CSV table of C-alpha atoms and ligand atoms in Angstrom, one decimal:
chain,number,residue,atom,x,y,z
J,1,UNK,CA,-14.1,-8.9,16.6
J,2,UNK,CA,-14.5,-6.4,19.6
J,3,UNK,CA,-12.1,-4.1,21.4
J,4,UNK,CA,-11.7,-1.1,19.3
J,5,UNK,CA,-11.7,2.6,20.0
J,6,UNK,CA,-13.6,4.9,17.6
J,7,UNK,CA,-11.5,7.9,16.4
J,8,UNK,CA,-12.0,10.4,13.7
J,9,UNK,CA,-9.6,11.7,11.0
J,10,UNK,CA,-10.1,15.2,9.7
J,11,UNK,CA,-9.2,15.2,6.0
J,12,UNK,CA,-7.2,17.9,4.3
J,13,UNK,CA,-10.2,19.8,3.2
J,14,UNK,CA,-10.6,20.7,6.9
J,15,UNK,CA,-14.3,19.7,6.8
J,16,UNK,CA,-14.7,16.0,6.1
J,17,UNK,CA,-14.1,13.5,9.0
J,18,UNK,CA,-13.6,9.8,8.4
J,19,UNK,CA,-14.4,7.2,11.1
J,20,UNK,CA,-11.4,5.2,12.2
J,21,UNK,CA,-11.7,2.0,14.2
J,22,UNK,CA,-8.5,1.5,16.2
J,23,UNK,CA,-7.8,-2.1,17.5
J,24,UNK,CA,-5.0,-3.3,19.7
J,25,UNK,CA,-4.9,-6.5,17.7
J,26,UNK,CA,-6.8,-8.2,14.8
J,27,UNK,CA,-6.2,-11.1,12.5
J,28,UNK,CA,-5.9,-8.7,9.5
J,29,UNK,CA,-7.2,-5.2,9.0
J,30,UNK,CA,-8.1,-6.1,5.4
J,31,UNK,CA,-10.1,-9.1,6.7
J,32,UNK,CA,-11.9,-7.0,9.3
J,33,UNK,CA,-12.6,-4.3,6.6
J,34,UNK,CA,-14.1,-7.0,4.3
J,35,UNK,CA,-16.2,-8.4,7.2
J,36,UNK,CA,-17.7,-4.9,7.7
J,37,UNK,CA,-18.6,-4.6,4.0
J,38,UNK,CA,-18.1,-1.5,2.0
J,39,UNK,CA,-21.2,0.5,2.9
J,40,UNK,CA,-19.3,3.5,4.3
J,41,UNK,CA,-15.9,5.0,3.8
J,42,UNK,CA,-13.9,4.2,7.0
J,43,UNK,CA,-10.5,3.2,8.3
J,44,UNK,CA,-9.5,0.1,10.2
J,45,UNK,CA,-6.2,0.5,12.1
J,46,UNK,CA,-4.5,-2.1,14.3
J,47,UNK,CA,-1.4,-2.1,16.5
J,48,UNK,CA,-0.7,-5.7,15.4
J,49,UNK,CA,-2.0,-8.5,13.2
J,50,UNK,CA,-2.0,-12.2,13.9
J,51,UNK,CA,-2.6,-13.1,10.3
J,52,UNK,CA,-1.4,-10.1,8.2
J,53,UNK,CA,-1.7,-10.9,4.5
J,54,UNK,CA,0.4,-9.9,1.6
J,55,UNK,CA,0.0,-10.3,-2.1
J,56,UNK,CA,0.1,-13.7,-3.8
J,57,UNK,CA,-1.1,-15.4,-0.6
J,58,UNK,CA,2.0,-14.4,1.4
J,59,UNK,CA,2.1,-13.6,5.1
J,60,UNK,CA,2.9,-10.0,6.1
J,61,UNK,CA,5.1,-9.6,9.3
J,62,UNK,CA,2.9,-7.5,11.6
J,63,UNK,CA,4.5,-6.5,14.9
J,64,UNK,CA,5.1,-2.9,16.0
J,65,UNK,CA,4.3,-1.2,12.7
J,66,UNK,CA,1.3,0.6,11.1
J,67,UNK,CA,-1.4,-1.7,9.8
J,68,UNK,CA,-4.4,0.0,8.3
J,69,UNK,CA,-7.1,-0.6,5.7
J,70,UNK,CA,-9.1,2.1,4.1
J,71,UNK,CA,-12.6,1.0,3.0
J,72,UNK,CA,-13.8,2.7,-0.2
J,73,UNK,CA,-17.4,2.1,-1.4
J,74,UNK,CA,-17.5,1.6,-5.1
J,75,UNK,CA,-20.3,4.1,-5.4
J,76,UNK,CA,-18.7,7.5,-5.7
J,77,UNK,CA,-15.3,6.2,-6.5
J,78,UNK,CA,-14.1,8.2,-9.5
J,79,UNK,CA,-10.6,6.5,-9.9
J,80,UNK,CA,-10.3,3.3,-11.9
J,81,UNK,CA,-9.9,0.4,-9.5
J,82,UNK,CA,-6.9,-0.6,-11.6
J,83,UNK,CA,-5.1,2.5,-10.2
J,84,UNK,CA,-5.9,2.0,-6.5
J,85,UNK,CA,-2.6,0.4,-5.7
J,86,UNK,CA,-0.7,3.1,-7.5
J,87,UNK,CA,-2.7,5.8,-5.7
J,88,UNK,CA,-1.9,4.1,-2.4
J,89,UNK,CA,1.8,4.1,-3.3
J,90,UNK,CA,1.6,7.8,-4.1
J,91,UNK,CA,-0.2,8.5,-0.8
J,92,UNK,CA,2.5,6.6,1.2
J,93,UNK,CA,5.4,8.4,-0.5
J,94,UNK,CA,3.7,11.8,0.0
J,95,UNK,CA,3.2,11.0,3.7
J,96,UNK,CA,6.8,9.9,4.0
J,97,UNK,CA,8.0,13.0,2.3
J,98,UNK,CA,6.2,15.0,5.0
J,99,UNK,CA,8.4,13.1,7.5
J,100,UNK,CA,11.5,13.9,5.5
J,101,UNK,CA,11.8,10.3,4.0
J,102,UNK,CA,12.3,9.6,0.3
J,103,UNK,CA,10.3,6.4,-0.3
J,104,UNK,CA,10.6,4.8,-3.7
J,105,UNK,CA,8.0,2.7,-5.5
J,106,UNK,CA,8.8,-0.8,-6.5
J,107,UNK,CA,6.1,-1.7,-8.9
J,108,UNK,CA,3.5,-2.2,-8.0
J,109,UNK,CA,2.9,-2.5,-4.3
J,110,UNK,CA,6.1,-2.0,-2.4
J,111,UNK,CA,7.6,1.2,-1.0
J,112,UNK,CA,11.4,1.0,-0.5
J,113,UNK,CA,13.7,3.1,1.6
J,114,UNK,CA,17.3,2.9,0.6
J,115,UNK,CA,16.6,-0.2,-1.5
J,116,UNK,CA,14.8,-2.2,1.2
J,117,UNK,CA,11.1,-2.7,1.7
J,118,UNK,CA,9.5,-0.4,4.2
J,119,UNK,CA,5.8,-0.7,3.2
J,120,UNK,CA,3.5,-3.2,1.4
J,121,UNK,CA,0.1,-2.5,-0.1
J,122,UNK,CA,-2.7,-4.9,-0.7
J,123,UNK,CA,-5.8,-3.7,-2.5
J,124,UNK,CA,-8.7,-6.1,-2.6
J,125,UNK,CA,-12.3,-5.9,-3.9
J,126,UNK,CA,-15.3,-6.4,-1.5
J,127,UNK,CA,-18.0,-8.4,-3.2
J,128,UNK,CA,-21.5,-9.5,-2.2
J,129,UNK,CA,-24.1,-11.3,-4.3
J,130,UNK,CA,-24.6,-8.1,-6.1
J,131,UNK,CA,-21.1,-7.9,-7.4
J,132,UNK,CA,-18.3,-5.6,-6.3
J,133,UNK,CA,-19.5,-3.1,-3.7
J,134,UNK,CA,-16.2,-1.5,-2.8
J,135,UNK,CA,-12.5,-1.8,-2.3
J,136,UNK,CA,-10.2,-2.2,0.7
J,137,UNK,CA,-6.7,-0.7,0.5
J,138,UNK,CA,-4.4,-2.3,3.1
J,139,UNK,CA,-1.2,-0.6,4.0
J,140,UNK,CA,1.5,-2.0,6.3
J,141,UNK,CA,4.5,0.1,7.3
J,142,UNK,CA,7.5,-1.4,9.3
J,143,UNK,CA,8.2,0.8,12.3
J,144,UNK,CA,11.4,0.0,14.2
J,145,UNK,CA,10.2,-0.2,17.8
J,146,UNK,CA,10.9,-3.9,17.6
J,147,UNK,CA,13.7,-5.6,15.5
J,148,UNK,CA,12.7,-7.2,12.3
J,149,UNK,CA,13.1,-11.0,12.2
J,150,UNK,CA,16.5,-12.1,10.8
J,151,UNK,CA,15.0,-13.5,7.6
J,152,UNK,CA,13.6,-10.1,6.8
J,153,UNK,CA,16.4,-7.8,7.8
J,154,UNK,CA,18.3,-8.1,4.5
J,155,UNK,CA,15.3,-7.2,2.3
J,156,UNK,CA,13.2,-5.1,4.6
J,157,UNK,CA,13.7,-2.0,6.7
J,158,UNK,CA,11.8,0.1,9.3
J,159,UNK,CA,11.7,3.7,10.4
J,160,UNK,CA,12.0,4.7,14.0
J,161,UNK,CA,9.0,6.7,15.3
J,162,UNK,CA,7.5,7.5,18.7
J,163,UNK,CA,3.9,6.3,19.3
J,164,UNK,CA,2.7,9.8,18.5
J,165,UNK,CA,4.8,9.9,15.3
J,166,UNK,CA,3.4,6.5,14.2
J,167,UNK,CA,-0.1,7.7,14.7
J,168,UNK,CA,0.6,10.9,12.8
J,169,UNK,CA,2.1,9.0,9.9
J,170,UNK,CA,-0.9,6.6,9.8
J,171,UNK,CA,-3.3,9.5,9.8
J,172,UNK,CA,-1.3,11.3,7.1
J,173,UNK,CA,-1.3,8.3,4.9
J,174,UNK,CA,-5.1,8.2,5.1
J,175,UNK,CA,-5.4,11.9,4.4
J,176,UNK,CA,-3.0,11.6,1.4
J,177,UNK,CA,-4.9,8.5,0.1
J,178,UNK,CA,-8.2,10.4,0.2
J,179,UNK,CA,-6.6,13.3,-1.8
J,180,UNK,CA,-4.8,11.0,-4.2
J,181,UNK,CA,-7.9,9.1,-5.3
J,182,UNK,CA,-9.3,12.4,-6.5
J,183,UNK,CA,-6.2,13.2,-8.6
J,184,UNK,CA,-6.3,12.5,-12.4
J,185,UNK,CA,-4.8,9.2,-13.6
J,186,UNK,CA,-2.2,11.2,-15.5
J,187,UNK,CA,-1.0,12.9,-12.3
J,188,UNK,CA,-0.9,9.7,-10.3
J,189,UNK,CA,1.1,8.0,-13.0
J,190,UNK,CA,3.5,10.9,-13.4
J,191,UNK,CA,4.2,10.8,-9.6
J,192,UNK,CA,4.7,7.0,-9.8
J,193,UNK,CA,7.1,7.5,-12.6
J,194,UNK,CA,9.1,10.2,-10.8
J,195,UNK,CA,9.2,8.0,-7.6
J,196,UNK,CA,9.8,4.7,-9.3
J,197,UNK,CA,12.8,2.6,-8.4
J,198,UNK,CA,12.2,0.3,-11.3
J,199,UNK,CA,12.0,2.4,-14.5
J,200,UNK,CA,15.2,2.3,-16.5
J,201,UNK,CA,16.4,-0.9,-14.8
J,202,UNK,CA,16.6,-4.5,-15.9
J,203,UNK,CA,14.0,-6.7,-14.1
J,204,UNK,CA,13.0,-10.3,-14.0
J,205,UNK,CA,9.3,-10.8,-14.2
J,206,UNK,CA,7.1,-13.7,-13.0
J,207,UNK,CA,3.5,-14.5,-13.4
J,208,UNK,CA,1.3,-14.8,-16.5
J,209,UNK,CA,4.6,-14.1,-18.4
J,210,UNK,CA,8.1,-14.8,-17.3
J,211,UNK,CA,11.3,-13.3,-18.5
J,212,UNK,CA,13.9,-10.6,-18.2
J,213,UNK,CA,14.0,-7.1,-19.8
J,214,UNK,CA,14.3,-3.4,-19.4
J,215,UNK,CA,11.4,-1.6,-17.5
J,216,UNK,CA,10.6,1.4,-19.7
J,217,UNK,CA,7.3,2.9,-18.5
J,218,UNK,CA,3.9,2.7,-17.0
J,219,UNK,CA,0.8,2.0,-19.0
J,220,UNK,CA,-2.4,4.2,-18.5
J,221,UNK,CA,-3.8,1.4,-16.3
J,222,UNK,CA,-0.6,1.3,-14.1
J,223,UNK,CA,0.9,-1.7,-15.8
J,224,UNK,CA,4.7,-2.0,-16.1
J,225,UNK,CA,6.0,-1.8,-19.7
J,226,UNK,CA,9.0,-4.0,-20.2
J,227,UNK,CA,11.1,-4.4,-23.3
J,228,UNK,CA,11.8,-8.0,-22.9
J,229,UNK,CA,15.1,-9.6,-24.1
J,230,UNK,CA,14.2,-11.0,-27.4
J,231,UNK,CA,12.4,-7.9,-28.6
J,232,UNK,CA,8.8,-8.3,-27.3
J,233,UNK,CA,7.2,-5.4,-25.4
J,234,UNK,CA,5.3,-6.8,-22.5
J,235,UNK,CA,2.8,-5.0,-20.3
J,236,UNK,CA,2.7,-6.5,-16.8
J,237,UNK,CA,-0.6,-6.1,-15.0
J,238,UNK,CA,0.0,-8.7,-12.2
J,239,UNK,CA,2.6,-11.1,-10.9
J,240,UNK,CA,5.8,-9.6,-9.6
J,241,UNK,CA,9.2,-8.5,-10.5
J,242,UNK,CA,12.7,-8.8,-9.1
J,243,UNK,CA,15.3,-6.1,-9.4
J,244,UNK,CA,18.0,-8.8,-9.4
J,245,UNK,CA,17.5,-10.2,-12.9
J,246,UNK,CA,20.6,-12.3,-13.3
Y,301,LIG,C1,2.6,-7.2,0.4
Y,301,LIG,O1,3.7,-6.8,0.8
Y,301,LIG,O2,2.5,-8.1,-0.4
Y,301,LIG,C2,1.4,-6.4,0.8
Y,301,LIG,C3,1.3,-6.3,2.3
Y,301,LIG,C4,0.1,-5.6,2.8
Y,301,LIG,C5,0.0,-5.6,4.3
Y,301,LIG,C6,-1.1,-4.8,4.8
Y,301,LIG,S1,-1.0,-4.6,6.6
Y,301,LIG,C7,-2.6,-3.9,6.6
Y,301,LIG,C8,-3.4,-4.8,5.7
Y,301,LIG,N1,-3.9,-6.0,6.3
Y,301,LIG,C9,-3.4,-7.1,5.8
Y,301,LIG,O3,-3.6,-8.2,6.2
Y,301,LIG,N2,-2.6,-6.8,4.8
Y,301,LIG,C10,-2.5,-5.4,4.6
């Protein structure tokens, strides 16, 4: 796919610059990132997506917001891949804090603002014949330059930002992500715990296991620990949860 401008993001160390490929439109920034392979650390950013993807094979509404994917080669990645989604959630919340916004993490890949979804995260592995060569961290943030479709407006929200503010937030998310993947797993999980909108609440869980219970903590791998009704303690590592259990 052609039609990008090459930009450069200076990271928080003030020395390292990451290449950013800025498109007006793409099918999906994650798809483009995967087509490029994971030879170098880089960012794909697009103003819109025609086939934005969410978790569990869902579509992701992709008009007017921030759509970006960070490519992380496996070589040199210190953080466990299991914690990449949590690290991205931390990065988004820290970037939002800088803009005066209190994002909350809905395990494992949603960021909520005032109880509604502002941002979704989709981490995917990049594989070749040689196995996994890297990871793509896709992040989509709803920005309110256009109205959300009716079917989304009850569950999703958007922030209002100028074009300049939007670009700054996108760059800040990338900077924060590159910082966060260097943090210790303990610090990442402590931040996720502090910013969780799930812990201490009853949830319904779907996936490999189904049920209802109290979310009580995060496992060292970023799984959600639930004391299920009936007494079993379940560690969720995939699937999804609902905050409306009944
Ligand atoms: C979800 O809500 O289930 C995850 C949504 C992830 C959306 C982002 S937008 C940028 C990147 N490209 C995609 O196609 N998806 C991710």
